[in-house]
PDB file of C-alpha atoms in Angstrom:
ATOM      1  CA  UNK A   1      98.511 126.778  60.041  1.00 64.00           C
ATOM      2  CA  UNK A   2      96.490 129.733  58.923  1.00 72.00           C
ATOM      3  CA  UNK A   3      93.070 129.494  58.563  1.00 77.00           C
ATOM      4  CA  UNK A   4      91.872 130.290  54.810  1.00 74.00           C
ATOM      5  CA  UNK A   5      89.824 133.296  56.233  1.00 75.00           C
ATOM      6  CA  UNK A   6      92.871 135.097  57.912  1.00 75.00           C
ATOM      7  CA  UNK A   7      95.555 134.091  54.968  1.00 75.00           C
ATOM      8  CA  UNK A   8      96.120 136.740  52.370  1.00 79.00           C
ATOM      9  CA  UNK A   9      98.366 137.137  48.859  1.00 77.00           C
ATOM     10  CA  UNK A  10     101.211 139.170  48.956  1.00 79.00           C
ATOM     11  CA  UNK A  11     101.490 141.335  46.054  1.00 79.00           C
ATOM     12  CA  UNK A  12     103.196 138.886  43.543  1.00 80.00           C
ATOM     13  CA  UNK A  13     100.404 136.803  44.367  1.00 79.00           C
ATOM     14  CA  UNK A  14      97.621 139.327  44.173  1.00 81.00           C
ATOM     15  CA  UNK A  15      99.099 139.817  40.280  1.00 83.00           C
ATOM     16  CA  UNK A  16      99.224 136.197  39.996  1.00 84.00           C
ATOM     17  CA  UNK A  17      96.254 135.322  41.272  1.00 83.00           C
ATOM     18  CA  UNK A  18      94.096 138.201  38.870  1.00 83.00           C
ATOM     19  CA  UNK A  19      95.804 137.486  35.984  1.00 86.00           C
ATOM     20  CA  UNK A  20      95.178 133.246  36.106  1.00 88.00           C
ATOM     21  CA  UNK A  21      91.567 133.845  35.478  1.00 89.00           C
ATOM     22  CA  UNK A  22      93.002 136.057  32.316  1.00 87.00           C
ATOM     23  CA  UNK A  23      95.281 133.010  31.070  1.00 89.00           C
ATOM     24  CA  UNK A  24      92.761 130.539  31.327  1.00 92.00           C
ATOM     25  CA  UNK A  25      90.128 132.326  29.306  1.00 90.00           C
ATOM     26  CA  UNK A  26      92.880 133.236  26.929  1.00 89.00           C
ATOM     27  CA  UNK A  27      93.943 128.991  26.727  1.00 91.00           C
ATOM     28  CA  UNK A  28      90.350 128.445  26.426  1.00 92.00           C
ATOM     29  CA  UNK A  29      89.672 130.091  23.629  1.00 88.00           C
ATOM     30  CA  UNK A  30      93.181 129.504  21.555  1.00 89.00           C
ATOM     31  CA  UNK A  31      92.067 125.410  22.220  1.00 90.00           C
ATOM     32  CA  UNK A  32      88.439 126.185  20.618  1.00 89.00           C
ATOM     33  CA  UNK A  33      89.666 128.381  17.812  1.00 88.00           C
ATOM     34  CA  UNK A  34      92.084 125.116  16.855  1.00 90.00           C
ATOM     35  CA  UNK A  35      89.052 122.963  17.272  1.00 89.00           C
ATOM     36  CA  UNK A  36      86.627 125.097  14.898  1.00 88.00           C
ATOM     37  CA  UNK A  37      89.243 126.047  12.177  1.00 88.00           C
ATOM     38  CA  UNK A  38      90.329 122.045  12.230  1.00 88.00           C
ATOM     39  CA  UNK A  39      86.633 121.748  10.989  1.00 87.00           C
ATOM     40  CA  UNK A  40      86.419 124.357   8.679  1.00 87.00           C
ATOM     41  CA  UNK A  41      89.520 127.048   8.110  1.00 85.00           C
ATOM     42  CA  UNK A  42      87.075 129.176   7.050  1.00 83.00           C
ATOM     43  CA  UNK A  43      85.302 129.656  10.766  1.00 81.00           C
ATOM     44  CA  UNK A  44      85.070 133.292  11.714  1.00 83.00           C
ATOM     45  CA  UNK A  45      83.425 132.827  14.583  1.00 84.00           C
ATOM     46  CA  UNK A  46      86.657 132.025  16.791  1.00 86.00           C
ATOM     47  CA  UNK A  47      89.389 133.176  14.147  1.00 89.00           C
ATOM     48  CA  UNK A  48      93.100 132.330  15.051  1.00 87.00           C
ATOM     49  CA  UNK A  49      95.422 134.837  16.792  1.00 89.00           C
ATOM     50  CA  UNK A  50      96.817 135.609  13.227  1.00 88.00           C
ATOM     51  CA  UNK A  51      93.512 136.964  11.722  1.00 89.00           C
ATOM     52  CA  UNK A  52      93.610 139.284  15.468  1.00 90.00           C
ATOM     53  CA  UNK A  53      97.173 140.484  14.310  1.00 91.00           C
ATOM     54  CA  UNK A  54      96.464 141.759  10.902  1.00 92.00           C
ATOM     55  CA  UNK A  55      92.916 143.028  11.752  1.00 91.00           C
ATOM     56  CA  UNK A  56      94.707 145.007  14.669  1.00 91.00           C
ATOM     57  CA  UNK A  57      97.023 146.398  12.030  1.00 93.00           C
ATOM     58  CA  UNK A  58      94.408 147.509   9.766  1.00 90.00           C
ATOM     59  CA  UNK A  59      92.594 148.883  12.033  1.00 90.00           C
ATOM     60  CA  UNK A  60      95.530 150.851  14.211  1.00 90.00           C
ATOM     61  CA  UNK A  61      98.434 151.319  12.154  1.00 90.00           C
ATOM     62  CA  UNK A  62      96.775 151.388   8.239  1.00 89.00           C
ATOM     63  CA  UNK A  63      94.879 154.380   7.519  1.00 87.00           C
ATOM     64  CA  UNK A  64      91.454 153.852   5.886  1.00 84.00           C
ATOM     65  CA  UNK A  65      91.407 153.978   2.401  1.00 81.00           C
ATOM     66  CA  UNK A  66      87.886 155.687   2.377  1.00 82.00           C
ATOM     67  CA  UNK A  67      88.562 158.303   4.964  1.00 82.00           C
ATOM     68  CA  UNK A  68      92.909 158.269   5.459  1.00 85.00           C
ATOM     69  CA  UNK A  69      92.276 157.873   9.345  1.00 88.00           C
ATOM     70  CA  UNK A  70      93.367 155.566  11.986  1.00 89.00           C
ATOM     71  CA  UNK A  71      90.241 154.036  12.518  1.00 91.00           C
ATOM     72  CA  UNK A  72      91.044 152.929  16.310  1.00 93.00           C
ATOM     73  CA  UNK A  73      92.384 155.542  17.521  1.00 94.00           C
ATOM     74  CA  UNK A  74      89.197 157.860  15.811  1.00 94.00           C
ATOM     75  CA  UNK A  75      87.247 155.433  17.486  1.00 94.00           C
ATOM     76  CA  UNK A  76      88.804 155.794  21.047  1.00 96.00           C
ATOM     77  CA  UNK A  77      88.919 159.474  20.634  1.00 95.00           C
ATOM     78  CA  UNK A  78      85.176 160.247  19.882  1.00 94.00           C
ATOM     79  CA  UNK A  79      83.796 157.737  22.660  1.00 95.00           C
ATOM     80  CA  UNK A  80      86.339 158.663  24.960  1.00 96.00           C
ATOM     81  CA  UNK A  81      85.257 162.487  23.964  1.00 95.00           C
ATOM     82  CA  UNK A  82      81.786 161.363  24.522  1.00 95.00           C
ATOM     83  CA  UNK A  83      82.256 159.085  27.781  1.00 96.00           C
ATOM     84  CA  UNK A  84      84.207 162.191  29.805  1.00 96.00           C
ATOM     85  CA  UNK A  85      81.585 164.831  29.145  1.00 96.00           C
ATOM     86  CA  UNK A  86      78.872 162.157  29.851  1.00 95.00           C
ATOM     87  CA  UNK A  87      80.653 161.554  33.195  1.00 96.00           C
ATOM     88  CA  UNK A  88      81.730 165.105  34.072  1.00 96.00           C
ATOM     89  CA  UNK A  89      78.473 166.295  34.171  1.00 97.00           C
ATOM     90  CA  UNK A  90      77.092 163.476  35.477  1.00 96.00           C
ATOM     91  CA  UNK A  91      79.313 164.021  38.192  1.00 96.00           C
ATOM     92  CA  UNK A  92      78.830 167.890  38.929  1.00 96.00           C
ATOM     93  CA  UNK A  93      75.479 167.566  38.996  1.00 96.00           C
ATOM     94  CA  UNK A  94      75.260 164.503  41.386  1.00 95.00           C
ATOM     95  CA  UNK A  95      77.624 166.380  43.750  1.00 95.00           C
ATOM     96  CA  UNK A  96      75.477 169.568  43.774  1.00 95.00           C
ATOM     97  CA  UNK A  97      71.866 167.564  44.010  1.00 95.00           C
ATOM     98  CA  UNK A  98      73.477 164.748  46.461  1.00 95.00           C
ATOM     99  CA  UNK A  99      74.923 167.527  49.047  1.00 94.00           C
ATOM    100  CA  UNK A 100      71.739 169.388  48.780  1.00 94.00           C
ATOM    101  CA  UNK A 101      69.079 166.443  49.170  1.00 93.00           C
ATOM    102  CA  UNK A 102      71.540 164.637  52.002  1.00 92.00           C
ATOM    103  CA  UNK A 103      72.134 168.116  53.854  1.00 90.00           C
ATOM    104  CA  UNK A 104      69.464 170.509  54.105  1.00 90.00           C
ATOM    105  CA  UNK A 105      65.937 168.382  54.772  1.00 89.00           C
ATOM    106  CA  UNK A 106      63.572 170.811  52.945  1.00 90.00           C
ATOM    107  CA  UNK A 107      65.375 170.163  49.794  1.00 88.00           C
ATOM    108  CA  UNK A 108      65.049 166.344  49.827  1.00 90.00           C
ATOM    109  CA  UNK A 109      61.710 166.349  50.917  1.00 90.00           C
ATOM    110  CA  UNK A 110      60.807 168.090  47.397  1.00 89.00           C
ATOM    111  CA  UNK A 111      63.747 165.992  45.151  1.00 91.00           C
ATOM    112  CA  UNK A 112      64.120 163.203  46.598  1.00 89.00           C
ATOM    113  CA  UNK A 113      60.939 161.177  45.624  1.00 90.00           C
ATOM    114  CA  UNK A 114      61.535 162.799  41.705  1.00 91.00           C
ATOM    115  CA  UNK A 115      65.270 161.508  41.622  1.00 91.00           C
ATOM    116  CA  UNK A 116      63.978 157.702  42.777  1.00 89.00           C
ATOM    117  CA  UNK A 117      61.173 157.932  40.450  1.00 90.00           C
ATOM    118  CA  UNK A 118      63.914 158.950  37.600  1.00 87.00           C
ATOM    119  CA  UNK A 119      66.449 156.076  39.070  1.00 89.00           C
ATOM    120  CA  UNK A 120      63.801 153.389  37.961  1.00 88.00           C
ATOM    121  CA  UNK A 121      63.334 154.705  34.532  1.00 87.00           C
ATOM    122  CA  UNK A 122      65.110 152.358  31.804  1.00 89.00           C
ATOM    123  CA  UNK A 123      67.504 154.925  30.361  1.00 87.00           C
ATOM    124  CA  UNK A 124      67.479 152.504  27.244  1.00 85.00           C
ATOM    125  CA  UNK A 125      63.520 153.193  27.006  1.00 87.00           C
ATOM    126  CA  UNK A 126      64.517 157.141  26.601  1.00 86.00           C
ATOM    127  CA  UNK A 127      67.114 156.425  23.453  1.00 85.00           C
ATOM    128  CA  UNK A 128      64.455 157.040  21.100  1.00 87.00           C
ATOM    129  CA  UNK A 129      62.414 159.937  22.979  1.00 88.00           C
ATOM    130  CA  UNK A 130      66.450 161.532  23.347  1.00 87.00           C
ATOM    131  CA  UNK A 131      66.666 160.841  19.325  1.00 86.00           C
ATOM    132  CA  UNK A 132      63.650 162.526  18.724  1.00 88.00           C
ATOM    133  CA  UNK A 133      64.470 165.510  21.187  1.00 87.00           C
ATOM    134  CA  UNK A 134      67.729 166.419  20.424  1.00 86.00           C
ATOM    135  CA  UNK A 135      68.244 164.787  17.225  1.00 83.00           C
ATOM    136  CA  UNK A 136      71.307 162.150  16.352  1.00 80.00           C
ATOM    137  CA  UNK A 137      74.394 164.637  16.985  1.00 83.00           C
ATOM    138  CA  UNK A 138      76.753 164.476  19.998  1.00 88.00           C
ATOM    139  CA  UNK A 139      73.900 165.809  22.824  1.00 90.00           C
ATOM    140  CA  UNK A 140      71.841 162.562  22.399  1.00 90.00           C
ATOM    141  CA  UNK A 141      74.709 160.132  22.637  1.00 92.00           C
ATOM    142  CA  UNK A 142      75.894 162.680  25.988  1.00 93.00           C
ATOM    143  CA  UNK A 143      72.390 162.937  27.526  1.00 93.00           C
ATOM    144  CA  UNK A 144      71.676 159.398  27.644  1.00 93.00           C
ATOM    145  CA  UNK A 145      75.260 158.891  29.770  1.00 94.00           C
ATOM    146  CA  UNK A 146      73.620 161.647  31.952  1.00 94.00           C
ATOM    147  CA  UNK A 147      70.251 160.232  32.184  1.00 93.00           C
ATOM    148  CA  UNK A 148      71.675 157.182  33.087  1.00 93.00           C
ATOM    149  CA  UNK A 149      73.991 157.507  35.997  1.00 94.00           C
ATOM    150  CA  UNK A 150      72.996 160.623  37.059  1.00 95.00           C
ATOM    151  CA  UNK A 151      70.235 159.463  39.540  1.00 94.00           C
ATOM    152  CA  UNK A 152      72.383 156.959  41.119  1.00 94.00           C
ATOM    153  CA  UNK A 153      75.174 159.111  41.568  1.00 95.00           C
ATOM    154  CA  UNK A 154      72.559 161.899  43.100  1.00 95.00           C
ATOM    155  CA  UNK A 155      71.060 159.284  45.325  1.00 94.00           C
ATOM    156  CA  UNK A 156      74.569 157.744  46.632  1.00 94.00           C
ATOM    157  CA  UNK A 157      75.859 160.877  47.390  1.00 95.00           C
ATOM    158  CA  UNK A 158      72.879 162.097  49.456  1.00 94.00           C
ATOM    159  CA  UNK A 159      73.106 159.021  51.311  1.00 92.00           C
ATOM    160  CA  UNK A 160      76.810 159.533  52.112  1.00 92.00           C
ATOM    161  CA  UNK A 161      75.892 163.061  53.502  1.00 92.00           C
ATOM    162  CA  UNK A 162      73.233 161.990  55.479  1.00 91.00           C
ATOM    163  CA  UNK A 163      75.569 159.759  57.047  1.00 90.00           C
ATOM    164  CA  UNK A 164      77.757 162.749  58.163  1.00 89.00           C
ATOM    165  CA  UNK A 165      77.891 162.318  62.229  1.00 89.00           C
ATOM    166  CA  UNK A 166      75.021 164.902  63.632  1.00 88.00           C
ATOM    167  CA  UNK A 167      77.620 165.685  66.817  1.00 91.00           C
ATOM    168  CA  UNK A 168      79.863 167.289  63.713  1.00 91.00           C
ATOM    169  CA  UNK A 169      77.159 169.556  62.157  1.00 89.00           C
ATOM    170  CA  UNK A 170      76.620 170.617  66.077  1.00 90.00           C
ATOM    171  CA  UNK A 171      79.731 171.473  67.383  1.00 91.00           C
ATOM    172  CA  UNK A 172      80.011 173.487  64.090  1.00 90.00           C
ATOM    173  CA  UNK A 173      76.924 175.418  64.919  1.00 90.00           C
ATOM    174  CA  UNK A 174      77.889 176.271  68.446  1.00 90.00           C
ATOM    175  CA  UNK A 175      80.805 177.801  66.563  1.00 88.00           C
ATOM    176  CA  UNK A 176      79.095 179.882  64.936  1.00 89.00           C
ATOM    177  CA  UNK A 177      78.642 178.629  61.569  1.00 87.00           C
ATOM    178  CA  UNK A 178      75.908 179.189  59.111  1.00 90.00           C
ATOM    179  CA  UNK A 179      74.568 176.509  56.706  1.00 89.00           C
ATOM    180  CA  UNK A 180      76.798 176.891  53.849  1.00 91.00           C
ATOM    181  CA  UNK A 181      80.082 176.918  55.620  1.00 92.00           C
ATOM    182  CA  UNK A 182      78.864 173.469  57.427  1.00 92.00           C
ATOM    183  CA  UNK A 183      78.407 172.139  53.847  1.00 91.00           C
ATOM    184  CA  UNK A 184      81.783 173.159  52.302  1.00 91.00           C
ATOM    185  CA  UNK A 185      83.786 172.300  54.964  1.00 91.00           C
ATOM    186  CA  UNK A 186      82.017 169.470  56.661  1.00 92.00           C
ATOM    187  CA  UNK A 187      79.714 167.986  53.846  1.00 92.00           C
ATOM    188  CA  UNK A 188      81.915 168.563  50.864  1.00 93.00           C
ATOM    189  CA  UNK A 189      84.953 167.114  52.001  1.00 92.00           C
ATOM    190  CA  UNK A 190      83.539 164.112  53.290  1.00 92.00           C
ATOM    191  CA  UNK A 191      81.794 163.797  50.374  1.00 94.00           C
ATOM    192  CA  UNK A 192      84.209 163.924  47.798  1.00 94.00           C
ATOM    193  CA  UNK A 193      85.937 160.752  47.987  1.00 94.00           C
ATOM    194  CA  UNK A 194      82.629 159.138  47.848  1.00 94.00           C
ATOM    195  CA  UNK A 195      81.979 161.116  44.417  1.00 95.00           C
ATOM    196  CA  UNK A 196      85.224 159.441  43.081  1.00 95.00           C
ATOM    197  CA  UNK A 197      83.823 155.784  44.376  1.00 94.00           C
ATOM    198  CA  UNK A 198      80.429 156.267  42.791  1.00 95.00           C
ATOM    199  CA  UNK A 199      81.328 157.460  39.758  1.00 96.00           C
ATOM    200  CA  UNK A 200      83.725 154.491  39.538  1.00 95.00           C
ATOM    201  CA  UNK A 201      80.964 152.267  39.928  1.00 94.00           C
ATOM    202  CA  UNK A 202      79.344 153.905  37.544  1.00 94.00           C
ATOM    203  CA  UNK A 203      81.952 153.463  34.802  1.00 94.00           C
ATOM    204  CA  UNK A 204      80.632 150.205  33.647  1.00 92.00           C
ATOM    205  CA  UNK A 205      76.807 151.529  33.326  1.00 93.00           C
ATOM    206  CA  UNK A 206      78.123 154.885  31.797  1.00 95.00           C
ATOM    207  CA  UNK A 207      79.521 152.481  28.839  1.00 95.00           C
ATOM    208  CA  UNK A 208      76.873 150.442  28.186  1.00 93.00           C
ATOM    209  CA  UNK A 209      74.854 153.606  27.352  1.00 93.00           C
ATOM    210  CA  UNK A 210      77.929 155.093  24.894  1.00 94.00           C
ATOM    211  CA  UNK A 211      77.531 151.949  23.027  1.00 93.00           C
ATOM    212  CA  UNK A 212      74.244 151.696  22.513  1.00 91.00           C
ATOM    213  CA  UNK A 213      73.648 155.171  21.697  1.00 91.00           C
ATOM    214  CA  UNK A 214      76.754 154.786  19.407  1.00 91.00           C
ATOM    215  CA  UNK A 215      75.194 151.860  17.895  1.00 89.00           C
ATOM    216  CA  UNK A 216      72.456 153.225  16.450  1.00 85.00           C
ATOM    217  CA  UNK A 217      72.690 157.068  15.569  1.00 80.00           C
ATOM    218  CA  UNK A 218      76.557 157.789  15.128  1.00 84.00           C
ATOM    219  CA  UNK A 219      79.195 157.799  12.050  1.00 86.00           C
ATOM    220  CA  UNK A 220      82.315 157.219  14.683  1.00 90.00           C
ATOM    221  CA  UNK A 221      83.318 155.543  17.913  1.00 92.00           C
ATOM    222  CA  UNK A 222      83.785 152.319  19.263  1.00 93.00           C
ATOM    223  CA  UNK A 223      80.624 150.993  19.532  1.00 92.00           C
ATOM    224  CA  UNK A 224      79.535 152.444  16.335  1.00 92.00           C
ATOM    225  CA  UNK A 225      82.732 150.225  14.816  1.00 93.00           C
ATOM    226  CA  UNK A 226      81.295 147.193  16.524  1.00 93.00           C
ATOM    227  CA  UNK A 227      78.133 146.901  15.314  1.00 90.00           C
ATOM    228  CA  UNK A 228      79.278 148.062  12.087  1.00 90.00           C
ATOM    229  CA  UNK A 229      81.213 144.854  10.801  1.00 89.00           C
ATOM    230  CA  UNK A 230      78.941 142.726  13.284  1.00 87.00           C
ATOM    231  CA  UNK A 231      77.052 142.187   9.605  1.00 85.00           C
ATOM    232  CA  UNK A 232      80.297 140.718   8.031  1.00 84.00           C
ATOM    233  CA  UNK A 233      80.681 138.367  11.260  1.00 84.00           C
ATOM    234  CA  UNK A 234      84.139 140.248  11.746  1.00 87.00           C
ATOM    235  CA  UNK A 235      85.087 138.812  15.026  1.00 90.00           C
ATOM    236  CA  UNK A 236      88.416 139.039  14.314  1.00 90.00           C
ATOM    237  CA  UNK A 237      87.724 143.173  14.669  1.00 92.00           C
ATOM    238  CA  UNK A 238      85.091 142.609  17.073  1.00 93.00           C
ATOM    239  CA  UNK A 239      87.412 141.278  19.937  1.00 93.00           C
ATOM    240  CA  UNK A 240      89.905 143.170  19.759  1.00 93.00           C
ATOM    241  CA  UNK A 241      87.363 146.082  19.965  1.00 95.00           C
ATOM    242  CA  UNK A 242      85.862 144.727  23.170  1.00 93.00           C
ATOM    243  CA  UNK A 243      89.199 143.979  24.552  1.00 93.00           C
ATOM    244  CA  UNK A 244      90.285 147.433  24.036  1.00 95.00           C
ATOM    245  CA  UNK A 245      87.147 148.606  25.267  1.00 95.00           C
ATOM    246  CA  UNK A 246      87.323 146.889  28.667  1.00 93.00           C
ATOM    247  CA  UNK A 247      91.212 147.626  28.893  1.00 94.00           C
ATOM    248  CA  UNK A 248      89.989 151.363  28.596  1.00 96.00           C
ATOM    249  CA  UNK A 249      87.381 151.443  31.274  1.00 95.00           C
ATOM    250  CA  UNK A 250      90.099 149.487  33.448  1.00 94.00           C
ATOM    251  CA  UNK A 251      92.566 152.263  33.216  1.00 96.00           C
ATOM    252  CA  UNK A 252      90.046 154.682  33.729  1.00 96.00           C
ATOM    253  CA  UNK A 253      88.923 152.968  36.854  1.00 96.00           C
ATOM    254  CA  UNK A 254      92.483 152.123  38.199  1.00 95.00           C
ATOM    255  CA  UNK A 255      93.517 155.761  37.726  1.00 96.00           C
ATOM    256  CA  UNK A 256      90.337 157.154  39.297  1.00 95.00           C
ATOM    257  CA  UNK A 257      91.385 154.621  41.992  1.00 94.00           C
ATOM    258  CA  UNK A 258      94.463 155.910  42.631  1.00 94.00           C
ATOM    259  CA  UNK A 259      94.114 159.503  42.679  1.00 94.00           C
ATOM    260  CA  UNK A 260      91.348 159.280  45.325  1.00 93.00           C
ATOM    261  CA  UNK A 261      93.914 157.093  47.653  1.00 92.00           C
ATOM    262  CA  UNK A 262      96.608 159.972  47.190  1.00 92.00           C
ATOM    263  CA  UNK A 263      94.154 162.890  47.671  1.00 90.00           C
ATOM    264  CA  UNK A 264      91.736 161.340  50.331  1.00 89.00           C
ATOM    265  CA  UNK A 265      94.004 158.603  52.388  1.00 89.00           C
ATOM    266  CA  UNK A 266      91.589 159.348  55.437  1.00 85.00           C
ATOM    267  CA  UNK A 267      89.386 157.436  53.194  1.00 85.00           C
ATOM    268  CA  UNK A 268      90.768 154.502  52.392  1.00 80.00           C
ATOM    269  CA  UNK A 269      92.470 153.779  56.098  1.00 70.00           C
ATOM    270  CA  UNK A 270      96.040 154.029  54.412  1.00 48.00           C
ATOM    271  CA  UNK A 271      98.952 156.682  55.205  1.00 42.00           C
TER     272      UNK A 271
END
């Protein structure tokens, strides 16, 4: 017999074993819902899977009667709209600062103590200096994403080229090459896959800031929705929201996931 350590799921079991913790939270809450409403029908904290059903409908597949949009899907589009940019830049600039604080010593010794000093800044604390700065369009929502992840990204990456084996950097100068063709094709390649990792990790950070910038200045998005009806104790809209929410940062993270094992499978040990 296997010891526990050594035994592994096959992949029916992987699924089966990811989704249980799924089906019990979902049996959980269906036995509490029955147990409020038997109380009171009118509970909204844990409404029935009924009151999900039409508020899904209302919100999805009914447009508004105040604006004639699909509220959803508006939602999803200007956070999503919101989230990429965030990230995107996010990303370019951790790539640029991370190669150049992990590779070339002089540059680190100057940045490097600013981008720690900026990683232990609350970006939360900044949401009302960014309201104040840039006012409550589209940049504030954007620059607090930035703020946010920016640092960490900056400071993984430098870490991962730091990590780039010295023997590589020089056999590369004994051939001849100068410092910026040892960073694009030593650094930058080794670094990329890393990029993908760390701004997966990031993902989860990167929403919490949307939301809370959309909760406070914005007229759209999915955290804007949220605390919207929050004063109506509209759970049966806030769930789904948050549902949808996390089922969006999943995909995100799952394709993000994949793409790095097809373009880097150095990287991930596979074939």
């Amino acid at each position: 017999m296997k010891k526990l350590i050594n035994r592994e799921a096959g992949p029916v079991g992987r699924w089966a074993l990811g989704l249980l913790p799924f089906v019990v939270l979902v049996v959980l809450y269906l036995v509490a819902s029955d147990a409020r409403l038997a109380v009171n029908p009118n509970d909204k904290l844990l409404p029935d899977m009924a009151s999900f059903v039409d508020a899904i409908q209302r919100m999805a597949f009914e447009p508004s009667k105040r604006t004639g949009e699909y509220l959803l899907w508006q939602d999803t589009l200007a956070s999503l709209g919101r989230l990429a940019l965030g990230v995107v830049i996010s990303a370019g600039i951790g790539l640029v600062v991370g190669i150049a604080t992990g590779a070339l010593p002089l540059f680190r010794a100057g940045i490097s103590p600013l981008v720690t000093g900026l990683s232990l800044v609350p970006p939360l604390a900044v949401l009302p200096i960014l309201f104040i700065v840039f006012g409550l369009g589209e940049l504030a929502k954007v620059m607090l994403i930035i703020i946010g992840i920016t640092p960490f990204l900056i400071r993984d990456l430098q870490q991962r080229a730091e990590e780039v084996p010295t023997e590589q950097i020089i056999k590369m100068q004994t051939l001849g090459a100068n410092t910026w063709q040892i960073i694009a094709r030593l650094i930058w390649p080794q670094v990329m896959p890393r990029l993908i990792s760390a701004v997966r990790l990031s993902l989860g950070s990167a929403w919490l800031f949307l939301i809370a910038a959309e909760a406070i200045a914005a007229t759209e998005g999915l955290g804007y929705r949220i605390f919207l009806v929050r004063r109506y104790l509209a759970m049966d809209v806030i769930l789904p929201y948050v549902a949808w929410i996390t089922f969006l940062a999943f995909a995100i993270d799952f394709a993000l996931k994949r793409y790095s094992q097809w373009r880097y499978p150095w990287f991930h040990g596979t074939q």
